[in-house]
Amino acid sequence: MIKPKPLIAEVIRIHEKEPSRYYKVRLDRSERTRPFSDEFISRIRARLDSEWLNTYPEPEPVYEKCAAFLGQPRGRILFNSGSDQSIKSIFETYIEADDTILMHRPGYAMFPVYAKMFGAEAIYQDFDSDLDFDYEGYINRIDSNLRMAVLENPNGFIGVAPPEELLREFVRKCEATGVICVVDEAYFFFHDITAADMIQTHENLIVVRTFSKAMGLAGLRAGYLLSQEENINSLYKVKPMHELNGIALLLIDELLDHTEEIFSFTKETRYCLQYLKDKFAELGIETSKSVANFLAARFGAHFSGEQMSLKLRDKGVLLRRPFREEHLRQWTRIGTAPVEKLDAVLEMSKELLLASH
């Protein structure tokens, strides 16, 4: 057996061996659960011919179109194969062994994975058992002893976002102390408050985004970084030969020509999120103050969240298990979907509430 490097040997990754998730009500991973319009799919089929399969990808036209859509100069954008590759490129470019990185928990799993892979020390601040987070305390921990600090805007497990002024104070504090500032905005367009408008004046800021959430293209594994052009040029050095495949570029190009597919979906999602919050409130079930396309519900205060997930799976509705952190185990994350698909969750909640009394 070939032994890996010691740092890699210490990394723990869980093998996913789940049954197929296709053609089910997928409330477990915050994906788009409303289909794209038939017109959009027809346009994709009309454009897709052998040339897109036979030719190496040509991303520049899509870069230009994406820059115009975002209102950013072309030089501030770098595509990557999903947020995973974007985050890894930050570590490859800037992080060395024994660097210290400030993170929050829960948070996107690949940040601590890459920290371990690159020999960095991760220090954490946790959300409390009521899903509150001390943003001011988090900002106060930023000093020149750190190499990097990470903030999700909003958090990818709980859905809450920092108040706008504290988001901006986080960026300013990183800049003042010489700390790399990474703001993960995977759920941008559901939540429109962004750090991206600070890029021009803050040279340490890197914003991470994805095409998987509000854009609805989770199957493509596509994302992008936003930062000052000099930083993008440094990050470009570690990118793969081709940052996106041709099919991903085709679909992103088409979507940027028909942005009503994005904004009609985000509008519906906001309605469905509020519907879910209101219905859980009627049942006496506490939920997080999410601004994304999911929320966390405190099932564990009334019944087993694990039981809820298992019962819904039998009905073709996929739900995450409760959070792994002991102090958060009462909470379960639930994605939004069209209202008629959410009713199965609400009916099961009523059933389990009755059984618990």
Tab-separated table of C-alpha atoms in Angstrom, residues 16-318:
chain	number	residue	atom	x	y	z
A	16	GLU	CA	-21.446	8.871	0.647
A	17	LYS	CA	-23.335	5.699	-0.227
A	18	GLU	CA	-26.881	7.005	-0.202
A	19	PRO	CA	-29.651	5.711	-2.458
A	20	SER	CA	-30.282	7.841	-5.534
A	21	ARG	CA	-31.712	11.289	-4.788
A	22	TYR	CA	-33.034	11.859	-8.323
A	23	TYR	CA	-36.773	12.482	-8.765
A	24	LYS	CA	-37.436	12.874	-5.054
A	25	VAL	CA	-38.461	15.890	-2.979
A	26	ARG	CA	-34.933	16.996	-2.044
A	27	LEU	CA	-35.074	19.160	1.069
A	28	ASP	CA	-31.733	17.924	2.410
A	29	ARG	CA	-29.059	19.891	0.498
A	30	SER	CA	-30.553	23.294	-0.287
A	31	GLU	CA	-30.771	22.594	-4.016
A	32	ARG	CA	-33.271	24.136	-6.406
A	33	THR	CA	-36.439	22.042	-6.066
A	34	ARG	CA	-38.501	23.829	-8.696
A	35	PRO	CA	-37.715	22.644	-12.245
A	36	PHE	CA	-36.410	25.060	-14.820
A	37	SER	CA	-39.016	26.103	-17.347
A	38	ASP	CA	-39.653	23.875	-20.359
A	39	GLU	CA	-38.596	26.794	-22.559
A	40	PHE	CA	-35.207	27.005	-20.845
A	41	ILE	CA	-34.580	23.264	-21.191
A	42	SER	CA	-35.653	23.403	-24.851
A	43	ARG	CA	-33.162	26.192	-25.558
A	44	ILE	CA	-30.384	24.126	-23.986
A	45	ARG	CA	-31.291	21.108	-26.104
A	46	ALA	CA	-31.350	23.225	-29.233
A	47	ARG	CA	-27.819	24.521	-28.589
A	48	LEU	CA	-26.262	21.250	-27.447
A	49	ASP	CA	-24.545	19.512	-30.329
A	50	SER	CA	-21.362	17.532	-30.843
A	51	GLU	CA	-19.200	20.657	-30.964
A	52	TRP	CA	-19.755	21.220	-27.225
A	53	LEU	CA	-18.498	17.694	-26.542
A	54	ASN	CA	-15.571	17.649	-28.973
A	55	THR	CA	-14.024	21.066	-28.260
A	56	TYR	CA	-12.015	22.202	-25.259
A	57	PRO	CA	-13.915	24.798	-23.208
A	58	GLU	CA	-13.726	28.491	-24.145
A	59	PRO	CA	-14.771	30.417	-21.031
A	60	GLU	CA	-13.952	34.018	-22.006
A	61	PRO	CA	-17.357	34.971	-23.516
A	62	VAL	CA	-19.077	33.672	-20.372
A	63	TYR	CA	-16.620	35.577	-18.164
A	64	GLU	CA	-17.566	38.790	-19.990
A	65	LYS	CA	-21.294	38.080	-19.715
A	66	CYS	CA	-21.011	37.164	-16.012
A	67	ALA	CA	-19.011	40.333	-15.298
A	68	ALA	CA	-21.721	42.463	-16.897
A	69	PHE	CA	-24.425	40.639	-14.945
A	70	LEU	CA	-22.599	41.143	-11.625
A	71	GLY	CA	-21.518	44.712	-12.346
A	72	GLN	CA	-17.873	43.766	-11.747
A	73	PRO	CA	-14.802	44.221	-13.977
A	74	ARG	CA	-13.862	41.047	-15.834
A	75	GLY	CA	-10.475	40.954	-14.085
A	76	ARG	CA	-12.062	40.469	-10.653
A	77	ILE	CA	-13.692	37.112	-11.477
A	78	LEU	CA	-12.304	33.586	-11.526
A	79	PHE	CA	-14.479	30.582	-12.314
A	80	ASN	CA	-13.896	27.289	-10.530
A	81	SER	CA	-15.466	23.857	-10.325
A	82	GLY	CA	-17.838	24.681	-7.480
A	83	SER	CA	-17.128	26.378	-4.170
A	84	ASP	CA	-14.928	23.417	-3.235
A	85	GLN	CA	-12.352	24.213	-5.897
A	86	SER	CA	-12.573	27.938	-5.215
A	87	ILE	CA	-11.868	27.449	-1.512
A	88	LYS	CA	-9.085	24.980	-2.208
A	89	SER	CA	-7.433	27.481	-4.548
A	90	ILE	CA	-7.371	30.055	-1.731
A	91	PHE	CA	-5.572	27.559	0.496
A	92	GLU	CA	-3.187	26.549	-2.301
A	93	THR	CA	-2.315	30.158	-3.017
A	94	TYR	CA	-2.059	31.655	0.471
A	95	ILE	CA	-2.022	29.097	3.316
A	96	GLU	CA	1.127	27.455	4.685
A	97	ALA	CA	1.749	24.983	7.498
A	98	ASP	CA	1.113	26.431	10.953
A	99	ASP	CA	-0.941	29.370	9.681
A	100	THR	CA	-3.971	30.058	11.889
A	101	ILE	CA	-7.486	30.392	10.470
A	102	LEU	CA	-10.572	31.665	12.281
A	103	MET	CA	-13.804	29.831	11.421
A	104	HIS	CA	-17.290	29.418	12.825
A	105	ARG	CA	-19.241	26.227	13.542
A	106	PRO	CA	-21.316	24.982	11.954
A	107	GLY	CA	-19.853	25.982	8.619
A	108	TYR	CA	-19.036	24.585	5.192
A	109	ALA	CA	-17.216	21.290	5.735
A	110	MET	CA	-14.447	21.884	3.202
A	111	PHE	CA	-12.896	24.784	5.113
A	112	PRO	CA	-11.669	22.554	7.983
A	113	VAL	CA	-10.803	19.745	5.543
A	114	TYR	CA	-8.493	22.037	3.582
A	115	ALA	CA	-7.072	23.521	6.774
A	116	LYS	CA	-5.977	20.048	7.826
A	117	MET	CA	-4.681	19.183	4.345
A	118	PHE	CA	-2.457	22.258	4.304
A	119	GLY	CA	-1.280	21.948	7.901
A	120	ALA	CA	-3.032	25.073	9.177
A	121	GLU	CA	-4.481	25.439	12.655
A	122	ALA	CA	-8.228	26.097	12.704
A	123	ILE	CA	-9.713	27.953	15.652
A	124	TYR	CA	-13.476	28.092	16.035
A	125	GLN	CA	-16.357	30.038	17.475
A	126	ASP	CA	-19.673	28.195	17.801
A	127	PHE	CA	-23.278	29.146	17.323
A	128	ASP	CA	-25.008	28.567	20.654
A	129	SER	CA	-27.844	26.120	21.324
A	130	ASP	CA	-30.437	28.780	20.371
A	131	LEU	CA	-28.620	29.395	17.056
A	132	ASP	CA	-27.353	32.791	18.171
A	133	PHE	CA	-23.854	33.906	17.183
A	134	ASP	CA	-21.702	36.573	18.791
A	135	TYR	CA	-20.579	38.402	15.652
A	136	GLU	CA	-18.964	41.204	17.631
A	137	GLY	CA	-16.981	38.699	19.675
A	138	TYR	CA	-15.937	36.951	16.443
A	139	ILE	CA	-14.674	40.213	14.960
A	140	ASN	CA	-12.807	41.022	18.175
A	141	ARG	CA	-10.832	37.777	17.778
A	142	ILE	CA	-9.292	39.004	14.532
A	143	ASP	CA	-5.695	40.129	14.972
A	144	SER	CA	-2.362	39.911	13.190
A	145	ASN	CA	-1.726	36.418	14.574
A	146	LEU	CA	-4.290	35.088	12.086
A	147	ARG	CA	-3.557	34.375	8.448
A	148	MET	CA	-7.214	34.107	7.398
A	149	ALA	CA	-10.729	34.582	8.776
A	150	VAL	CA	-13.879	33.071	7.260
A	151	LEU	CA	-17.473	34.289	7.462
A	152	GLU	CA	-20.513	32.790	5.746
A	153	ASN	CA	-23.054	35.382	4.634
A	154	PRO	CA	-25.499	33.747	5.345
A	155	ASN	CA	-24.519	30.632	7.298
A	156	GLY	CA	-24.994	27.500	5.215
A	157	PHE	CA	-26.511	25.392	7.994
A	158	ILE	CA	-28.657	27.844	9.939
A	159	GLY	CA	-29.409	30.427	7.272
A	160	VAL	CA	-28.839	33.494	9.453
A	161	ALA	CA	-26.718	36.370	8.156
A	162	PRO	CA	-24.619	38.899	10.039
A	163	PRO	CA	-26.144	42.380	10.311
A	164	GLU	CA	-24.845	44.447	7.400
A	165	GLU	CA	-22.744	46.758	9.552
A	166	LEU	CA	-21.076	43.804	11.292
A	167	LEU	CA	-20.379	42.166	7.920
A	168	ARG	CA	-18.633	45.349	6.858
A	169	GLU	CA	-16.815	45.636	10.187
A	170	PHE	CA	-15.552	42.055	9.709
A	171	VAL	CA	-14.075	43.026	6.324
A	172	ARG	CA	-12.597	46.253	7.698
A	173	LYS	CA	-11.031	44.507	10.701
A	174	CYS	CA	-9.383	41.893	8.486
A	175	GLU	CA	-8.006	44.625	6.240
A	176	ALA	CA	-6.652	46.648	9.169
A	177	THR	CA	-4.846	43.640	10.663
A	178	GLY	CA	-3.497	42.185	7.403
A	179	VAL	CA	-5.706	39.069	7.608
A	180	ILE	CA	-7.089	37.380	4.487
A	181	CYS	CA	-10.858	37.952	4.575
A	182	VAL	CA	-12.967	35.182	3.020
A	183	VAL	CA	-16.712	35.835	2.793
A	184	ASP	CA	-18.656	32.802	1.570
A	185	GLU	CA	-21.789	34.021	-0.228
A	186	ALA	CA	-23.116	30.715	-1.530
A	187	TYR	CA	-26.690	31.909	-0.971
A	188	PHE	CA	-26.359	35.269	-2.701
A	189	PHE	CA	-29.540	36.371	-4.520
A	190	PHE	CA	-31.658	34.827	-1.770
A	191	HIS	CA	-29.914	37.332	0.517
A	192	ASP	CA	-28.900	40.481	-1.356
A	193	ILE	CA	-26.562	42.034	1.232
A	194	THR	CA	-23.042	41.397	-0.019
A	195	ALA	CA	-19.425	42.201	0.758
A	196	ALA	CA	-18.608	42.319	-2.963
A	197	ASP	CA	-19.101	46.095	-3.128
A	198	MET	CA	-16.101	46.443	-0.782
A	199	ILE	CA	-13.649	44.707	-3.127
A	200	GLN	CA	-12.385	47.889	-4.768
A	201	THR	CA	-11.245	49.389	-1.457
A	202	HIS	CA	-10.235	46.237	0.471
A	203	GLU	CA	-7.327	44.324	-1.020
A	204	ASN	CA	-7.518	41.392	1.440
A	205	LEU	CA	-11.137	40.502	0.584
A	206	ILE	CA	-12.101	37.361	-1.365
A	207	VAL	CA	-15.786	36.549	-1.957
A	208	VAL	CA	-16.765	32.943	-2.728
A	209	ARG	CA	-19.971	32.229	-4.677
A	210	THR	CA	-21.606	29.311	-6.441
A	211	PHE	CA	-23.954	28.628	-9.346
A	212	SER	CA	-25.550	25.805	-7.311
A	213	LYS	CA	-28.039	27.630	-5.065
A	214	ALA	CA	-30.042	30.597	-6.372
A	215	MET	CA	-28.724	29.875	-9.884
A	216	GLY	CA	-30.042	26.321	-9.508
A	217	LEU	CA	-27.183	24.541	-11.306
A	218	ALA	CA	-25.969	22.207	-8.542
A	219	GLY	CA	-25.359	19.378	-11.004
A	220	LEU	CA	-22.750	21.386	-12.917
A	221	ARG	CA	-20.333	21.982	-9.983
A	222	ALA	CA	-19.578	25.570	-10.945
A	223	GLY	CA	-18.686	28.607	-8.870
A	224	TYR	CA	-16.556	31.724	-8.872
A	225	LEU	CA	-14.327	33.984	-6.802
A	226	LEU	CA	-14.473	37.774	-6.645
A	227	SER	CA	-11.459	39.803	-5.528
A	228	GLN	CA	-9.089	42.528	-6.638
A	229	GLU	CA	-7.419	41.778	-9.949
A	230	GLU	CA	-3.971	41.215	-8.436
A	231	ASN	CA	-5.432	38.548	-6.125
A	232	ILE	CA	-7.307	36.919	-9.010
A	233	ASN	CA	-4.049	36.774	-10.968
A	234	SER	CA	-2.395	34.961	-8.040
A	235	LEU	CA	-5.325	32.544	-7.684
A	236	TYR	CA	-5.267	31.940	-11.443
A	237	LYS	CA	-1.822	30.350	-11.084
A	238	VAL	CA	-3.227	27.316	-9.238
A	239	LYS	CA	-6.353	26.768	-11.327
A	240	PRO	CA	-6.720	23.561	-13.368
A	241	MET	CA	-6.004	23.799	-17.091
A	242	HIS	CA	-9.735	24.346	-17.689
A	243	GLU	CA	-11.662	25.895	-14.811
A	244	LEU	CA	-15.107	24.846	-16.112
A	245	ASN	CA	-16.234	22.235	-18.608
A	246	GLY	CA	-17.991	23.145	-21.841
A	247	ILE	CA	-21.455	21.978	-20.797
A	248	ALA	CA	-21.291	24.097	-17.640
A	249	LEU	CA	-20.292	27.119	-19.714
A	250	LEU	CA	-23.164	26.526	-22.135
A	251	LEU	CA	-25.757	26.368	-19.364
A	252	ILE	CA	-24.377	29.374	-17.481
A	253	ASP	CA	-24.312	31.356	-20.710
A	254	GLU	CA	-27.950	30.497	-21.435
A	255	LEU	CA	-29.025	31.239	-17.874
A	256	LEU	CA	-27.368	34.672	-17.964
A	257	ASP	CA	-29.380	35.402	-21.116
A	258	HIS	CA	-32.600	34.466	-19.300
A	259	THR	CA	-32.185	35.739	-15.759
A	260	GLU	CA	-35.944	35.581	-15.173
A	261	GLU	CA	-35.245	31.897	-14.430
A	262	ILE	CA	-33.176	33.048	-11.432
A	263	PHE	CA	-35.305	35.866	-10.126
A	264	SER	CA	-38.689	34.152	-10.432
A	265	PHE	CA	-37.190	31.277	-8.437
A	266	THR	CA	-35.729	33.500	-5.708
A	267	LYS	CA	-39.066	35.339	-5.399
A	268	GLU	CA	-40.950	32.046	-5.027
A	269	THR	CA	-38.344	30.797	-2.546
A	270	ARG	CA	-38.828	33.807	-0.275
A	271	TYR	CA	-42.569	33.121	-0.259
A	272	CYS	CA	-42.050	29.414	0.497
A	273	LEU	CA	-39.567	30.183	3.272
A	274	GLN	CA	-42.044	32.504	4.980
A	275	TYR	CA	-44.822	29.942	4.493
A	276	LEU	CA	-42.711	27.306	6.235
A	277	LYS	CA	-41.799	29.669	9.093
A	278	ASP	CA	-45.457	30.645	9.604
A	279	LYS	CA	-46.751	27.059	9.559
A	280	PHE	CA	-44.097	25.861	12.011
A	281	ALA	CA	-44.931	28.820	14.269
A	282	GLU	CA	-48.589	27.726	14.264
A	283	LEU	CA	-47.423	24.294	15.424
A	284	GLY	CA	-45.247	25.807	18.163
A	285	ILE	CA	-41.997	24.671	16.506
A	286	GLU	CA	-39.147	27.171	16.707
A	287	THR	CA	-37.220	27.994	13.521
A	288	SER	CA	-34.049	29.898	12.680
A	289	LYS	CA	-34.098	33.452	11.316
A	290	SER	CA	-32.988	32.203	7.939
A	291	VAL	CA	-32.653	34.448	4.888
A	292	ALA	CA	-31.590	31.620	2.552
A	293	ASN	CA	-33.567	28.827	0.833
A	294	PHE	CA	-33.784	26.685	3.968
A	295	LEU	CA	-34.280	26.997	7.699
A	296	ALA	CA	-33.418	25.061	10.830
A	297	ALA	CA	-36.353	23.721	12.867
A	298	ARG	CA	-36.142	22.716	16.524
A	299	PHE	CA	-37.863	19.342	16.170
A	300	GLY	CA	-35.841	17.871	19.039
A	301	ALA	CA	-37.705	19.978	21.586
A	302	HIS	CA	-40.850	17.977	20.688
A	303	PHE	CA	-39.927	14.739	18.907
A	304	SER	CA	-37.006	12.957	17.248
A	305	GLY	CA	-35.634	14.744	14.205
A	306	GLU	CA	-34.025	11.458	13.163
A	307	GLN	CA	-37.435	9.759	13.226
A	308	MET	CA	-38.866	12.608	11.174
A	309	SER	CA	-36.198	12.139	8.494
A	310	LEU	CA	-36.732	8.365	8.323
A	311	LYS	CA	-40.512	8.620	8.061
A	312	LEU	CA	-40.321	11.248	5.312
A	313	ARG	CA	-37.754	9.210	3.380
A	314	ASP	CA	-40.352	6.444	3.098
A	315	LYS	CA	-42.583	8.993	1.360
A	316	GLY	CA	-39.885	10.087	-1.085
A	317	VAL	CA	-39.099	13.287	0.832
A	318	LEU	CA	-35.414	13.725	1.747
